[in-house]
Amino acid sequence: TVFAAVILIMQSQMSTTQTDVWFWVRQLLALGVMSVLCLEFEQVMRMTQHRTNHMATLTTIDELTGVRNFGTFNKELDERFAAYKKTGTPYSVFEGDLDHFKHINDTYGHPSGNIVLQRLALELEEFAKGLPFEASAYRLGGEEFAIIAQADLTYDQAMAIGERFQTLLNLVRFPEVDPNLIITCSIGQARVESGHYSANDVYKHADRNLYDAKQAGRDRVKAQADD
């Protein structure tokens, strides 16, 4: 509007001959066409930005559960490890696996299994947000989930966190699937150390501890021992 007003004023001041009404009608029509084109262009750009943002979200978020996906987990592990090497900022990794999840799928069907996974992801994300330090939840694939916690946790602290989540999970019910269904999980934990050579070293240690927790009978937490 301002642009159109300025153009019309300049045109009227620069004109040395008498102009008829149709001249101004043509000018206004031209400016009207320009304004419509500008509005259309703006709408196209907004839609393009929306699609770009949506595609970016799809590449970082697990479609089924809505938490960060495995690719984002790997990327943020690399970022945490780089920050640790540069500034010494500590972090810990928790890896969890639902116990006997195949039995849930076989008994209730995969759609019901998906409901269980979605509820678990919701509980895990809220749990991570409630921790007294920065923490993020991830789905690594299947029934495996993880938390990256920005904290240097002792053995007792890590065990307390893992066991607290297990207690929370025992209270969750699934009326859409089976009101009596109770799920448990096994958890392994590890923290970054000076001897690690890559971001995967912490993840591998947590994965080994998860394996040991499952071998010990499942529904257990195994945390990294203090030095």
mmCIF file of C-alpha atoms in Angstrom:
data_model
loop_
_atom_site.group_PDB
_atom_site.id
_atom_site.type_symbol
_atom_site.label_atom_id
_atom_site.label_comp_id
_atom_site.label_asym_id
_atom_site.label_seq_id
_atom_site.Cartn_x
_atom_site.Cartn_y
_atom_site.Cartn_z
ATOM 1 C CA THR A 1 0.000 0.000 0.000
ATOM 2 C CA VAL A 2 2.799 2.402 0.910
ATOM 3 C CA PHE A 3 4.687 1.443 -2.244
ATOM 4 C CA ALA A 4 1.598 2.079 -4.407
ATOM 5 C CA ALA A 5 0.922 5.449 -2.744
ATOM 6 C CA VAL A 6 4.522 6.589 -3.300
ATOM 7 C CA ILE A 7 4.435 5.567 -6.971
ATOM 8 C CA LEU A 8 1.154 7.393 -7.589
ATOM 9 C CA ILE A 9 2.362 10.573 -5.870
ATOM 10 C CA MET A 10 5.622 10.530 -7.819
ATOM 11 C CA GLN A 11 3.741 9.920 -11.054
ATOM 12 C CA SER A 12 1.397 12.821 -10.429
ATOM 13 C CA GLN A 13 4.261 15.172 -9.519
ATOM 14 C CA MET A 14 6.398 14.184 -12.520
ATOM 15 C CA SER A 15 3.569 14.397 -15.036
ATOM 16 C CA THR A 16 3.699 17.636 -17.080
ATOM 17 C CA THR A 17 0.596 16.978 -19.117
ATOM 18 C CA GLN A 18 -3.002 16.627 -18.118
ATOM 19 C CA THR A 19 -3.931 12.995 -17.685
ATOM 20 C CA ASP A 20 -7.399 11.575 -17.992
ATOM 21 C CA VAL A 21 -9.236 9.326 -15.573
ATOM 22 C CA TRP A 22 -8.389 6.212 -17.562
ATOM 23 C CA PHE A 23 -4.698 6.821 -17.041
ATOM 24 C CA TRP A 24 -5.141 6.560 -13.277
ATOM 25 C CA VAL A 25 -7.437 3.565 -13.672
ATOM 26 C CA ARG A 26 -4.699 1.756 -15.630
ATOM 27 C CA GLN A 27 -2.115 2.664 -12.971
ATOM 28 C CA LEU A 28 -4.313 1.369 -10.176
ATOM 29 C CA LEU A 29 -5.067 -1.842 -12.076
ATOM 30 C CA ALA A 30 -1.354 -2.431 -12.672
ATOM 31 C CA LEU A 31 -0.591 -1.893 -9.015
ATOM 32 C CA GLY A 32 -3.472 -4.201 -8.118
ATOM 33 C CA VAL A 33 -2.037 -6.959 -10.303
ATOM 34 C CA MET A 34 1.394 -6.435 -8.732
ATOM 35 C CA SER A 35 -0.068 -6.683 -5.223
ATOM 36 C CA VAL A 36 -1.894 -9.924 -6.083
ATOM 37 C CA LEU A 37 1.310 -11.413 -7.503
ATOM 38 C CA CYS A 38 3.243 -10.397 -4.378
ATOM 39 C CA LEU A 39 0.626 -11.962 -2.102
ATOM 40 C CA GLU A 40 0.651 -15.182 -4.144
ATOM 41 C CA PHE A 41 4.438 -15.284 -4.017
ATOM 42 C CA GLU A 42 4.377 -14.802 -0.250
ATOM 43 C CA GLN A 43 1.856 -17.646 0.122
ATOM 44 C CA VAL A 44 4.010 -19.954 -2.003
ATOM 45 C CA MET A 45 7.067 -19.125 0.097
ATOM 46 C CA ARG A 46 5.148 -19.804 3.331
ATOM 47 C CA MET A 47 3.989 -23.188 2.035
ATOM 48 C CA THR A 48 7.501 -24.038 0.888
ATOM 49 C CA GLN A 49 8.914 -23.154 4.310
ATOM 50 C CA HIS A 50 6.228 -25.257 6.005
ATOM 51 C CA ARG A 51 7.062 -28.271 3.833
ATOM 52 C CA THR A 52 10.774 -27.781 4.452
ATOM 53 C CA ASN A 53 10.226 -27.661 8.216
ATOM 54 C CA HIS A 54 8.001 -30.736 8.038
ATOM 55 C CA MET A 55 10.604 -32.701 6.081
ATOM 56 C CA ALA A 56 13.304 -31.654 8.541
ATOM 57 C CA THR A 57 11.127 -32.909 11.399
ATOM 58 C CA LEU A 58 10.546 -36.253 9.679
ATOM 59 C CA THR A 59 14.289 -36.831 9.410
ATOM 60 C CA THR A 60 14.857 -36.328 13.152
ATOM 61 C CA ILE A 61 11.696 -37.708 14.799
ATOM 62 C CA ASP A 62 10.527 -41.327 15.012
ATOM 63 C CA GLU A 63 7.255 -41.437 13.084
ATOM 64 C CA LEU A 64 5.529 -44.004 15.314
ATOM 65 C CA THR A 65 6.347 -42.647 18.757
ATOM 66 C CA GLY A 66 7.160 -38.963 18.231
ATOM 67 C CA VAL A 67 10.486 -39.027 20.107
ATOM 68 C CA ARG A 68 13.885 -38.486 18.503
ATOM 69 C CA ASN A 69 14.986 -41.284 16.183
ATOM 70 C CA PHE A 70 18.159 -43.348 15.923
ATOM 71 C CA GLY A 71 19.755 -40.984 13.412
ATOM 72 C CA THR A 72 19.286 -38.073 15.789
ATOM 73 C CA PHE A 73 20.635 -40.198 18.639
ATOM 74 C CA ASN A 74 23.848 -40.850 16.702
ATOM 75 C CA LYS A 75 24.181 -37.205 15.692
ATOM 76 C CA GLU A 76 23.707 -35.928 19.231
ATOM 77 C CA LEU A 77 26.047 -38.581 20.616
ATOM 78 C CA ASP A 78 28.735 -37.211 18.297
ATOM 79 C CA GLU A 79 27.973 -33.663 19.444
ATOM 80 C CA ARG A 80 28.143 -34.650 23.123
ATOM 81 C CA PHE A 81 31.426 -36.476 22.618
ATOM 82 C CA ALA A 82 32.936 -33.525 20.721
ATOM 83 C CA ALA A 83 31.852 -31.176 23.544
ATOM 84 C CA TYR A 84 33.359 -33.553 26.111
ATOM 85 C CA LYS A 85 36.696 -33.599 24.287
ATOM 86 C CA LYS A 86 36.679 -29.816 23.977
ATOM 87 C CA THR A 87 35.332 -28.664 27.356
ATOM 88 C CA GLY A 88 35.135 -31.805 29.520
ATOM 89 C CA THR A 89 31.327 -31.617 29.734
ATOM 90 C CA PRO A 90 30.216 -35.056 31.012
ATOM 91 C CA TYR A 91 27.225 -37.101 29.896
ATOM 92 C CA SER A 92 25.679 -40.508 30.442
ATOM 93 C CA VAL A 93 23.713 -42.875 28.227
ATOM 94 C CA PHE A 94 20.833 -45.095 29.334
ATOM 95 C CA GLU A 95 19.661 -47.824 26.957
ATOM 96 C CA GLY A 96 16.428 -49.665 27.684
ATOM 97 C CA ASP A 97 14.686 -52.633 26.101
ATOM 98 C CA LEU A 98 11.122 -53.768 26.768
ATOM 99 C CA ASP A 99 11.051 -57.284 28.193
ATOM 100 C CA HIS A 100 9.294 -59.999 26.181
ATOM 101 C CA PHE A 101 7.895 -57.526 23.670
ATOM 102 C CA LYS A 102 7.564 -60.248 21.027
ATOM 103 C CA HIS A 103 5.079 -61.962 23.336
ATOM 104 C CA ILE A 104 2.989 -58.774 23.403
ATOM 105 C CA ASN A 105 2.932 -58.615 19.592
ATOM 106 C CA ASP A 106 2.144 -62.321 19.298
ATOM 107 C CA THR A 107 -0.631 -62.175 21.902
ATOM 108 C CA TYR A 108 -2.349 -58.862 21.130
ATOM 109 C CA GLY A 109 -1.187 -58.083 17.593
ATOM 110 C CA HIS A 110 1.183 -55.482 16.173
ATOM 111 C CA PRO A 111 -1.298 -52.552 16.355
ATOM 112 C CA SER A 112 -1.581 -53.150 20.095
ATOM 113 C CA GLY A 113 2.196 -53.461 20.283
ATOM 114 C CA ASN A 114 2.440 -50.045 18.660
ATOM 115 C CA ILE A 115 0.149 -48.606 21.335
ATOM 116 C CA VAL A 116 2.509 -49.975 23.980
ATOM 117 C CA LEU A 117 5.527 -48.428 22.235
ATOM 118 C CA GLN A 118 3.811 -45.058 21.877
ATOM 119 C CA ARG A 119 2.849 -45.010 25.550
ATOM 120 C CA LEU A 120 6.353 -46.036 26.596
ATOM 121 C CA ALA A 121 7.865 -43.251 24.489
ATOM 122 C CA LEU A 122 5.503 -40.712 26.052
ATOM 123 C CA GLU A 123 6.385 -41.833 29.570
ATOM 124 C CA LEU A 124 10.111 -41.881 28.777
ATOM 125 C CA GLU A 125 10.076 -38.387 27.286
ATOM 126 C CA GLU A 126 8.190 -36.960 30.269
ATOM 127 C CA PHE A 127 10.572 -38.784 32.589
ATOM 128 C CA ALA A 128 13.596 -37.288 30.824
ATOM 129 C CA LYS A 129 12.100 -33.785 31.051
ATOM 130 C CA GLY A 130 11.612 -34.253 34.795
ATOM 131 C CA LEU A 131 15.236 -35.112 35.537
ATOM 132 C CA PRO A 132 17.275 -32.421 37.365
ATOM 133 C CA PHE A 133 19.604 -32.014 34.380
ATOM 134 C CA GLU A 134 19.280 -31.799 30.604
ATOM 135 C CA ALA A 135 18.175 -35.114 29.117
ATOM 136 C CA SER A 136 16.604 -36.301 25.843
ATOM 137 C CA ALA A 137 14.670 -39.454 24.937
ATOM 138 C CA TYR A 138 15.139 -41.506 21.763
ATOM 139 C CA ARG A 139 13.747 -44.589 20.065
ATOM 140 C CA LEU A 140 16.627 -46.637 18.709
ATOM 141 C CA GLY A 141 14.406 -49.089 16.862
ATOM 142 C CA GLY A 142 11.929 -51.832 17.674
ATOM 143 C CA GLU A 143 11.403 -51.890 21.422
ATOM 144 C CA GLU A 144 14.746 -50.239 22.264
ATOM 145 C CA PHE A 145 14.873 -46.723 23.673
ATOM 146 C CA ALA A 146 17.555 -44.488 25.122
ATOM 147 C CA ILE A 147 18.218 -41.339 27.145
ATOM 148 C CA ILE A 148 21.253 -39.105 26.812
ATOM 149 C CA ALA A 149 21.713 -37.277 30.118
ATOM 150 C CA GLN A 150 23.990 -34.264 30.503
ATOM 151 C CA ALA A 151 25.387 -35.436 33.830
ATOM 152 C CA ASP A 152 28.308 -37.304 35.343
ATOM 153 C CA LEU A 153 26.380 -39.914 37.303
ATOM 154 C CA THR A 154 27.788 -42.140 39.989
ATOM 155 C CA TYR A 155 26.806 -45.790 40.120
ATOM 156 C CA ASP A 156 24.223 -45.146 42.847
ATOM 157 C CA GLN A 157 22.729 -42.169 41.019
ATOM 158 C CA ALA A 158 22.424 -44.079 37.744
ATOM 159 C CA MET A 159 20.865 -47.073 39.482
ATOM 160 C CA ALA A 160 18.362 -44.810 41.242
ATOM 161 C CA ILE A 161 17.325 -43.186 37.957
ATOM 162 C CA GLY A 162 16.928 -46.514 36.165
ATOM 163 C CA GLU A 163 14.966 -48.098 39.004
ATOM 164 C CA ARG A 164 12.736 -45.037 39.305
ATOM 165 C CA PHE A 165 11.759 -45.376 35.648
ATOM 166 C CA GLN A 166 11.089 -49.079 36.116
ATOM 167 C CA THR A 167 8.776 -48.273 39.025
ATOM 168 C CA LEU A 168 6.966 -45.696 36.890
ATOM 169 C CA LEU A 169 6.590 -48.190 34.051
ATOM 170 C CA ASN A 170 5.061 -50.768 36.388
ATOM 171 C CA LEU A 171 2.261 -48.297 37.131
ATOM 172 C CA VAL A 172 1.352 -47.707 33.482
ATOM 173 C CA ARG A 173 -1.804 -49.474 32.266
ATOM 174 C CA PHE A 174 -3.040 -50.163 28.741
ATOM 175 C CA PRO A 175 -6.850 -50.378 28.776
ATOM 176 C CA GLU A 176 -6.962 -50.338 24.942
ATOM 177 C CA VAL A 177 -4.846 -53.494 24.872
ATOM 178 C CA ASP A 178 -5.415 -55.354 28.160
ATOM 179 C CA PRO A 179 -6.267 -53.702 31.512
ATOM 180 C CA ASN A 180 -4.129 -56.307 33.265
ATOM 181 C CA LEU A 181 -1.073 -55.901 31.043
ATOM 182 C CA ILE A 182 2.056 -54.828 32.918
ATOM 183 C CA ILE A 183 5.290 -54.228 31.044
ATOM 184 C CA THR A 184 8.831 -54.217 32.350
ATOM 185 C CA CYS A 185 12.150 -53.205 30.853
ATOM 186 C CA SER A 186 15.841 -53.924 31.237
ATOM 187 C CA ILE A 187 18.255 -50.978 31.391
ATOM 188 C CA GLY A 188 21.980 -50.518 30.859
ATOM 189 C CA GLN A 189 23.895 -47.313 31.647
ATOM 190 C CA ALA A 190 27.354 -45.934 30.913
ATOM 191 C CA ARG A 191 29.122 -42.569 31.105
ATOM 192 C CA VAL A 192 31.768 -40.929 28.969
ATOM 193 C CA GLU A 193 35.359 -41.318 30.139
ATOM 194 C CA SER A 194 38.754 -39.962 29.138
ATOM 195 C CA GLY A 195 39.794 -43.303 27.690
ATOM 196 C CA HIS A 196 36.999 -43.336 25.100
ATOM 197 C CA TYR A 197 38.071 -42.795 21.494
ATOM 198 C CA SER A 198 34.672 -42.183 19.903
ATOM 199 C CA ALA A 199 31.055 -41.417 20.750
ATOM 200 C CA ASN A 200 30.169 -45.065 20.118
ATOM 201 C CA ASP A 201 32.333 -46.219 23.026
ATOM 202 C CA VAL A 202 29.795 -44.915 25.559
ATOM 203 C CA TYR A 203 26.886 -46.394 23.620
ATOM 204 C CA LYS A 204 28.622 -49.782 23.319
ATOM 205 C CA HIS A 205 29.295 -49.834 27.063
ATOM 206 C CA ALA A 206 25.651 -49.056 27.844
ATOM 207 C CA ASP A 207 24.607 -51.755 25.358
ATOM 208 C CA ARG A 208 26.834 -54.333 27.074
ATOM 209 C CA ASN A 209 25.336 -53.429 30.428
ATOM 210 C CA LEU A 210 21.844 -53.767 28.936
ATOM 211 C CA TYR A 211 22.765 -57.228 27.649
ATOM 212 C CA ASP A 212 24.020 -58.209 31.113
ATOM 213 C CA ALA A 213 20.789 -56.934 32.701
ATOM 214 C CA LYS A 214 18.744 -59.090 30.329
ATOM 215 C CA GLN A 215 20.958 -62.121 30.911
ATOM 216 C CA ALA A 216 20.556 -61.680 34.655
ATOM 217 C CA GLY A 217 16.811 -62.210 34.373
ATOM 218 C CA ARG A 218 15.422 -59.019 32.785
ATOM 219 C CA ASP A 219 13.548 -56.227 34.598
ATOM 220 C CA ARG A 220 16.914 -55.118 35.959
ATOM 221 C CA VAL A 221 19.232 -52.142 35.813
ATOM 222 C CA LYS A 222 22.963 -52.451 35.333
ATOM 223 C CA ALA A 223 24.906 -49.213 35.734
ATOM 224 C CA GLN A 224 28.579 -48.499 35.163
ATOM 225 C CA ALA A 225 30.614 -49.060 38.296
ATOM 226 C CA ASP A 226 32.459 -46.161 39.893
ATOM 227 C CA ASP A 227 36.193 -45.957 39.217
#
